[in-house]
PDB file of C-alpha atoms in Angstrom:
ATOM      1  CA  UNK A   1     -50.326   6.206   4.118  1.00  0.00           C
ATOM      2  CA  UNK A   2     -49.366   5.388   0.514  1.00  0.00           C
ATOM      3  CA  UNK A   3     -49.663   9.032  -0.508  1.00  0.00           C
ATOM      4  CA  UNK A   4     -47.437  10.025   2.408  1.00  0.00           C
ATOM      5  CA  UNK A   5     -44.778   7.441   1.415  1.00  0.00           C
ATOM      6  CA  UNK A   6     -44.932   8.572  -2.221  1.00  0.00           C
ATOM      7  CA  UNK A   7     -44.548  12.214  -1.196  1.00  0.00           C
ATOM      8  CA  UNK A   8     -41.657  11.362   1.093  1.00  0.00           C
ATOM      9  CA  UNK A   9     -39.994   9.310  -1.649  1.00  0.00           C
ATOM     10  CA  UNK A  10     -40.408  12.176  -4.129  1.00  0.00           C
ATOM     11  CA  UNK A  11     -38.868  14.611  -1.603  1.00  0.00           C
ATOM     12  CA  UNK A  12     -35.890  12.314  -1.091  1.00  0.00           C
ATOM     13  CA  UNK A  13     -35.480  11.972  -4.847  1.00  0.00           C
ATOM     14  CA  UNK A  14     -35.430  15.757  -5.322  1.00  0.00           C
ATOM     15  CA  UNK A  15     -32.953  16.090  -2.469  1.00  0.00           C
ATOM     16  CA  UNK A  16     -30.777  13.465  -4.139  1.00  0.00           C
ATOM     17  CA  UNK A  17     -30.904  15.257  -7.492  1.00  0.00           C
ATOM     18  CA  UNK A  18     -29.971  18.582  -5.857  1.00  0.00           C
ATOM     19  CA  UNK A  19     -27.109  16.976  -3.952  1.00  0.00           C
ATOM     20  CA  UNK A  20     -25.881  15.278  -7.130  1.00  0.00           C
ATOM     21  CA  UNK A  21     -25.930  18.541  -9.055  1.00  0.00           C
ATOM     22  CA  UNK A  22     -23.831  20.112  -6.250  1.00  0.00           C
ATOM     23  CA  UNK A  23     -21.528  17.069  -6.337  1.00  0.00           C
ATOM     24  CA  UNK A  24     -22.369  16.150  -2.759  1.00  0.00           C
ATOM     25  CA  UNK A  25     -22.231  12.482  -3.601  1.00  0.00           C
ATOM     26  CA  UNK A  26     -22.781  10.922  -0.213  1.00  0.00           C
ATOM     27  CA  UNK A  27     -25.902  13.008   0.387  1.00  0.00           C
ATOM     28  CA  UNK A  28     -27.119  12.195  -3.121  1.00  0.00           C
ATOM     29  CA  UNK A  29     -26.611   8.502  -2.491  1.00  0.00           C
ATOM     30  CA  UNK A  30     -28.575   8.679   0.747  1.00  0.00           C
ATOM     31  CA  UNK A  31     -31.384  10.542  -1.009  1.00  0.00           C
ATOM     32  CA  UNK A  32     -31.658   7.965  -3.784  1.00  0.00           C
ATOM     33  CA  UNK A  33     -31.445   5.061  -1.345  1.00  0.00           C
ATOM     34  CA  UNK A  34     -34.247   6.580   0.723  1.00  0.00           C
ATOM     35  CA  UNK A  35     -36.278   7.054  -2.458  1.00  0.00           C
ATOM     36  CA  UNK A  36     -35.990   3.370  -3.332  1.00  0.00           C
ATOM     37  CA  UNK A  37     -36.979   2.523   0.234  1.00  0.00           C
ATOM     38  CA  UNK A  38     -40.201   4.539   0.015  1.00  0.00           C
ATOM     39  CA  UNK A  39     -40.775   3.940  -3.703  1.00  0.00           C
ATOM     40  CA  UNK A  40     -39.334   0.453  -4.355  1.00  0.00           C
ATOM     41  CA  UNK A  41     -40.007   0.399  -8.092  1.00  0.00           C
ATOM     42  CA  UNK A  42     -38.463   3.791  -8.912  1.00  0.00           C
ATOM     43  CA  UNK A  43     -36.055   3.037 -11.768  1.00  0.00           C
ATOM     44  CA  UNK A  44     -34.844   6.626 -12.075  1.00  0.00           C
ATOM     45  CA  UNK A  45     -33.687   6.648  -8.446  1.00  0.00           C
ATOM     46  CA  UNK A  46     -31.918   3.307  -8.934  1.00  0.00           C
ATOM     47  CA  UNK A  47     -30.165   4.558 -12.090  1.00  0.00           C
ATOM     48  CA  UNK A  48     -29.135   7.770 -10.354  1.00  0.00           C
ATOM     49  CA  UNK A  49     -27.851   5.803  -7.396  1.00  0.00           C
ATOM     50  CA  UNK A  50     -25.747   3.769  -9.834  1.00  0.00           C
ATOM     51  CA  UNK A  51     -24.335   6.980 -11.326  1.00  0.00           C
ATOM     52  CA  UNK A  52     -23.479   8.237  -7.843  1.00  0.00           C
ATOM     53  CA  UNK A  53     -21.775   4.943  -7.009  1.00  0.00           C
ATOM     54  CA  UNK A  54     -19.668   5.226 -10.172  1.00  0.00           C
ATOM     55  CA  UNK A  55     -18.658   8.778  -9.250  1.00  0.00           C
ATOM     56  CA  UNK A  56     -17.805   7.723  -5.697  1.00  0.00           C
ATOM     57  CA  UNK A  57     -15.744   4.862  -7.121  1.00  0.00           C
ATOM     58  CA  UNK A  58     -13.863   7.323  -9.334  1.00  0.00           C
ATOM     59  CA  UNK A  59     -13.063   9.386  -6.238  1.00  0.00           C
ATOM     60  CA  UNK A  60     -11.732   6.311  -4.479  1.00  0.00           C
ATOM     61  CA  UNK A  61      -9.630   5.426  -7.518  1.00  0.00           C
ATOM     62  CA  UNK A  62      -8.123   8.932  -7.536  1.00  0.00           C
ATOM     63  CA  UNK A  63      -7.306   8.645  -3.837  1.00  0.00           C
ATOM     64  CA  UNK A  64      -5.789   5.205  -4.436  1.00  0.00           C
ATOM     65  CA  UNK A  65      -3.604   6.542  -7.237  1.00  0.00           C
ATOM     66  CA  UNK A  66      -2.330   9.259  -4.892  1.00  0.00           C
ATOM     67  CA  UNK A  67      -1.534   6.734  -2.178  1.00  0.00           C
ATOM     68  CA  UNK A  68       0.189   4.506  -4.724  1.00  0.00           C
ATOM     69  CA  UNK A  69       2.341   7.397  -5.932  1.00  0.00           C
ATOM     70  CA  UNK A  70       3.370   8.082  -2.329  1.00  0.00           C
ATOM     71  CA  UNK A  71       4.305   4.434  -1.793  1.00  0.00           C
ATOM     72  CA  UNK A  72       1.409   3.728   0.566  1.00  0.00           C
ATOM     73  CA  UNK A  73       0.544   0.453  -1.115  1.00  0.00           C
ATOM     74  CA  UNK A  74      -1.677  -1.056   1.585  1.00  0.00           C
ATOM     75  CA  UNK A  75      -3.781   2.130   1.743  1.00  0.00           C
ATOM     76  CA  UNK A  76      -4.019   2.245  -2.053  1.00  0.00           C
ATOM     77  CA  UNK A  77      -5.052  -1.419  -2.097  1.00  0.00           C
ATOM     78  CA  UNK A  78      -7.838  -0.636   0.346  1.00  0.00           C
ATOM     79  CA  UNK A  79      -9.102   2.301  -1.723  1.00  0.00           C
ATOM     80  CA  UNK A  80      -9.241   0.161  -4.872  1.00  0.00           C
ATOM     81  CA  UNK A  81     -11.171  -2.426  -2.882  1.00  0.00           C
ATOM     82  CA  UNK A  82     -13.674   0.224  -1.765  1.00  0.00           C
ATOM     83  CA  UNK A  83     -13.985   1.438  -5.349  1.00  0.00           C
ATOM     84  CA  UNK A  84     -14.877  -2.090  -6.464  1.00  0.00           C
ATOM     85  CA  UNK A  85     -17.504  -2.332  -3.751  1.00  0.00           C
ATOM     86  CA  UNK A  86     -19.129   0.786  -5.193  1.00  0.00           C
ATOM     87  CA  UNK A  87     -18.638  -0.093  -8.859  1.00  0.00           C
ATOM     88  CA  UNK A  88     -17.865  -3.791  -9.412  1.00  0.00           C
ATOM     89  CA  UNK A  89     -17.510  -3.214 -13.174  1.00  0.00           C
ATOM     90  CA  UNK A  90     -14.690  -0.662 -12.878  1.00  0.00           C
ATOM     91  CA  UNK A  91     -11.769  -2.009 -14.897  1.00  0.00           C
ATOM     92  CA  UNK A  92      -9.422   0.599 -13.460  1.00  0.00           C
ATOM     93  CA  UNK A  93     -10.249  -0.482  -9.905  1.00  0.00           C
ATOM     94  CA  UNK A  94      -9.882  -4.156 -10.809  1.00  0.00           C
ATOM     95  CA  UNK A  95      -6.459  -3.543 -12.377  1.00  0.00           C
ATOM     96  CA  UNK A  96      -5.361  -1.405  -9.437  1.00  0.00           C
ATOM     97  CA  UNK A  97      -6.472  -3.991  -6.917  1.00  0.00           C
ATOM     98  CA  UNK A  98      -4.651  -6.785  -8.738  1.00  0.00           C
ATOM     99  CA  UNK A  99      -1.492  -4.694  -9.060  1.00  0.00           C
ATOM    100  CA  UNK A 100      -1.564  -3.528  -5.450  1.00  0.00           C
ATOM    101  CA  UNK A 101      -2.140  -6.949  -3.927  1.00  0.00           C
ATOM    102  CA  UNK A 102       1.412  -7.909  -4.845  1.00  0.00           C
ATOM    103  CA  UNK A 103       2.841  -4.466  -4.060  1.00  0.00           C
ATOM    104  CA  UNK A 104       1.226  -4.450  -0.606  1.00  0.00           C
ATOM    105  CA  UNK A 105       2.701  -7.886   0.103  1.00  0.00           C
ATOM    106  CA  UNK A 106       6.094  -6.705  -1.163  1.00  0.00           C
ATOM    107  CA  UNK A 107       5.869  -3.648   1.126  1.00  0.00           C
ATOM    108  CA  UNK A 108       5.125  -5.955   4.055  1.00  0.00           C
ATOM    109  CA  UNK A 109       8.165  -8.063   3.209  1.00  0.00           C
ATOM    110  CA  UNK A 110      10.251  -4.903   2.898  1.00  0.00           C
ATOM    111  CA  UNK A 111       9.235  -3.780   6.400  1.00  0.00           C
ATOM    112  CA  UNK A 112       9.936  -7.242   7.783  1.00  0.00           C
ATOM    113  CA  UNK A 113      13.376  -7.262   6.129  1.00  0.00           C
ATOM    114  CA  UNK A 114      14.151  -3.851   7.642  1.00  0.00           C
ATOM    115  CA  UNK A 115      13.270  -5.229  11.064  1.00  0.00           C
ATOM    116  CA  UNK A 116      15.493  -8.260  10.509  1.00  0.00           C
ATOM    117  CA  UNK A 117      18.366  -5.986   9.528  1.00  0.00           C
ATOM    118  CA  UNK A 118      17.814  -3.939  12.660  1.00  0.00           C
ATOM    119  CA  UNK A 119      18.007  -7.158  14.692  1.00  0.00           C
ATOM    120  CA  UNK A 120      21.136  -8.173  12.739  1.00  0.00           C
ATOM    121  CA  UNK A 121      19.399 -11.244  11.295  1.00  0.00           C
ATOM    122  CA  UNK A 122      20.984 -10.618   7.927  1.00  0.00           C
ATOM    123  CA  UNK A 123      20.407 -14.019   6.308  1.00  0.00           C
ATOM    124  CA  UNK A 124      16.682 -13.920   7.060  1.00  0.00           C
ATOM    125  CA  UNK A 125      16.555 -10.319   5.832  1.00  0.00           C
ATOM    126  CA  UNK A 126      18.230 -11.304   2.565  1.00  0.00           C
ATOM    127  CA  UNK A 127      15.637 -14.072   2.020  1.00  0.00           C
ATOM    128  CA  UNK A 128      12.787 -11.631   2.608  1.00  0.00           C
ATOM    129  CA  UNK A 129      14.374  -9.122   0.248  1.00  0.00           C
ATOM    130  CA  UNK A 130      14.693 -11.711  -2.520  1.00  0.00           C
ATOM    131  CA  UNK A 131      11.073 -12.782  -2.075  1.00  0.00           C
ATOM    132  CA  UNK A 132       9.791  -9.213  -2.012  1.00  0.00           C
ATOM    133  CA  UNK A 133      11.885  -8.061  -4.969  1.00  0.00           C
ATOM    134  CA  UNK A 134      10.350 -10.807  -7.112  1.00  0.00           C
ATOM    135  CA  UNK A 135       6.855  -9.575  -6.273  1.00  0.00           C
ATOM    136  CA  UNK A 136       7.416  -5.866  -6.711  1.00  0.00           C
ATOM    137  CA  UNK A 137       7.541  -3.767  -9.837  1.00  0.00           C
ATOM    138  CA  UNK A 138       7.495  -0.397  -8.064  1.00  0.00           C
ATOM    139  CA  UNK A 139       9.750  -0.922  -5.049  1.00  0.00           C
ATOM    140  CA  UNK A 140      12.933  -2.220  -6.672  1.00  0.00           C
ATOM    141  CA  UNK A 141      14.976   0.732  -5.476  1.00  0.00           C
ATOM    142  CA  UNK A 142      13.944   0.194  -1.842  1.00  0.00           C
ATOM    143  CA  UNK A 143      14.911  -3.472  -2.037  1.00  0.00           C
ATOM    144  CA  UNK A 144      18.243  -2.576  -3.671  1.00  0.00           C
ATOM    145  CA  UNK A 145      18.939  -0.109  -0.848  1.00  0.00           C
ATOM    146  CA  UNK A 146      18.403  -2.856   1.728  1.00  0.00           C
ATOM    147  CA  UNK A 147      20.769  -5.174  -0.131  1.00  0.00           C
ATOM    148  CA  UNK A 148      23.397  -2.406  -0.074  1.00  0.00           C
ATOM    149  CA  UNK A 149      22.753  -1.847   3.628  1.00  0.00           C
ATOM    150  CA  UNK A 150      23.283  -5.541   4.370  1.00  0.00           C
ATOM    151  CA  UNK A 151      26.525  -5.471   2.416  1.00  0.00           C
ATOM    152  CA  UNK A 152      27.695  -2.377   4.329  1.00  0.00           C
ATOM    153  CA  UNK A 153      26.926  -4.072   7.636  1.00  0.00           C
ATOM    154  CA  UNK A 154      28.779  -7.214   6.584  1.00  0.00           C
ATOM    155  CA  UNK A 155      31.864  -5.243   5.495  1.00  0.00           C
ATOM    156  CA  UNK A 156      31.733  -3.196   8.676  1.00  0.00           C
ATOM    157  CA  UNK A 157      31.719  -6.414  10.715  1.00  0.00           C
ATOM    158  CA  UNK A 158      34.754  -7.692   8.780  1.00  0.00           C
ATOM    159  CA  UNK A 159      36.553  -4.421   9.450  1.00  0.00           C
ATOM    160  CA  UNK A 160      35.711  -4.467  13.160  1.00  0.00           C
ATOM    161  CA  UNK A 161      36.950  -8.038  13.446  1.00  0.00           C
ATOM    162  CA  UNK A 162      40.255  -7.126  11.771  1.00  0.00           C
ATOM    163  CA  UNK A 163      40.595  -3.947  13.838  1.00  0.00           C
ATOM    164  CA  UNK A 164      39.937  -5.859  17.094  1.00  0.00           C
ATOM    165  CA  UNK A 165      42.648  -8.365  16.165  1.00  0.00           C
ATOM    166  CA  UNK A 166      45.048  -5.490  15.492  1.00  0.00           C
ATOM    167  CA  UNK A 167      44.263  -3.839  18.834  1.00  0.00           C
ATOM    168  CA  UNK A 168      44.813  -7.166  20.574  1.00  0.00           C
ATOM    169  CA  UNK A 169      48.290  -7.348  19.097  1.00  0.00           C
ATOM    170  CA  UNK A 170      47.535 -10.403  16.999  1.00  0.00           C
ATOM    171  CA  UNK A 171      49.094  -8.869  13.927  1.00  0.00           C
ATOM    172  CA  UNK A 172      49.372 -11.903  11.621  1.00  0.00           C
ATOM    173  CA  UNK A 173      45.666 -12.692  12.144  1.00  0.00           C
ATOM    174  CA  UNK A 174      44.820  -9.008  11.736  1.00  0.00           C
ATOM    175  CA  UNK A 175      46.706  -8.896   8.431  1.00  0.00           C
ATOM    176  CA  UNK A 176      44.778 -11.952   7.200  1.00  0.00           C
ATOM    177  CA  UNK A 177      41.485 -10.344   8.279  1.00  0.00           C
ATOM    178  CA  UNK A 178      42.371  -7.074   6.505  1.00  0.00           C
ATOM    179  CA  UNK A 179      43.361  -9.032   3.373  1.00  0.00           C
ATOM    180  CA  UNK A 180      39.992 -10.831   3.440  1.00  0.00           C
ATOM    181  CA  UNK A 181      38.278  -7.459   3.776  1.00  0.00           C
ATOM    182  CA  UNK A 182      40.269  -5.979   0.883  1.00  0.00           C
ATOM    183  CA  UNK A 183      39.413  -8.981  -1.285  1.00  0.00           C
ATOM    184  CA  UNK A 184      35.726  -8.141  -0.869  1.00  0.00           C
ATOM    185  CA  UNK A 185      35.787  -4.345  -0.717  1.00  0.00           C
ATOM    186  CA  UNK A 186      37.064  -1.887  -3.278  1.00  0.00           C
ATOM    187  CA  UNK A 187      38.777   0.386  -0.793  1.00  0.00           C
TER     188      UNK A 187
END
């Protein structure tokens, strides 16, 4: 039985080495894990498994960087987390995870603020925007766009109010409303 287990462990090790040389990392990892199952004291298999984990972590970091560049902060955060599970010593993954924790929260606040704007809850949206803008280093432009959108909505409401007064024939009140609008808007 021992000879069978040793032979099986050696076969798995060779399969792992072949898979690693072909850069089939998941298969290599399985091969080395099976080797350590059948040959528990095999240091070479454990070292190779560590190398495979580092390479898999590098793949995850590359994927995370792509997601981050696309503005998919929650997905990037998750990839950095997976990379750390594979290689807990990866400084790049640790830095990415720390950076993306705040960016993912800022992205959540940004989405919530957009929903509040849609519902015309402008004061709550402004609070969320302020909170999110403080957290974010990469999403400033998106937060600035929402601030501009809120301002456009507010000015549009002032204009509609003045226009409704004019249509109702309440000209002195309409003039006051238009003056208030002109005091705030450049046009």
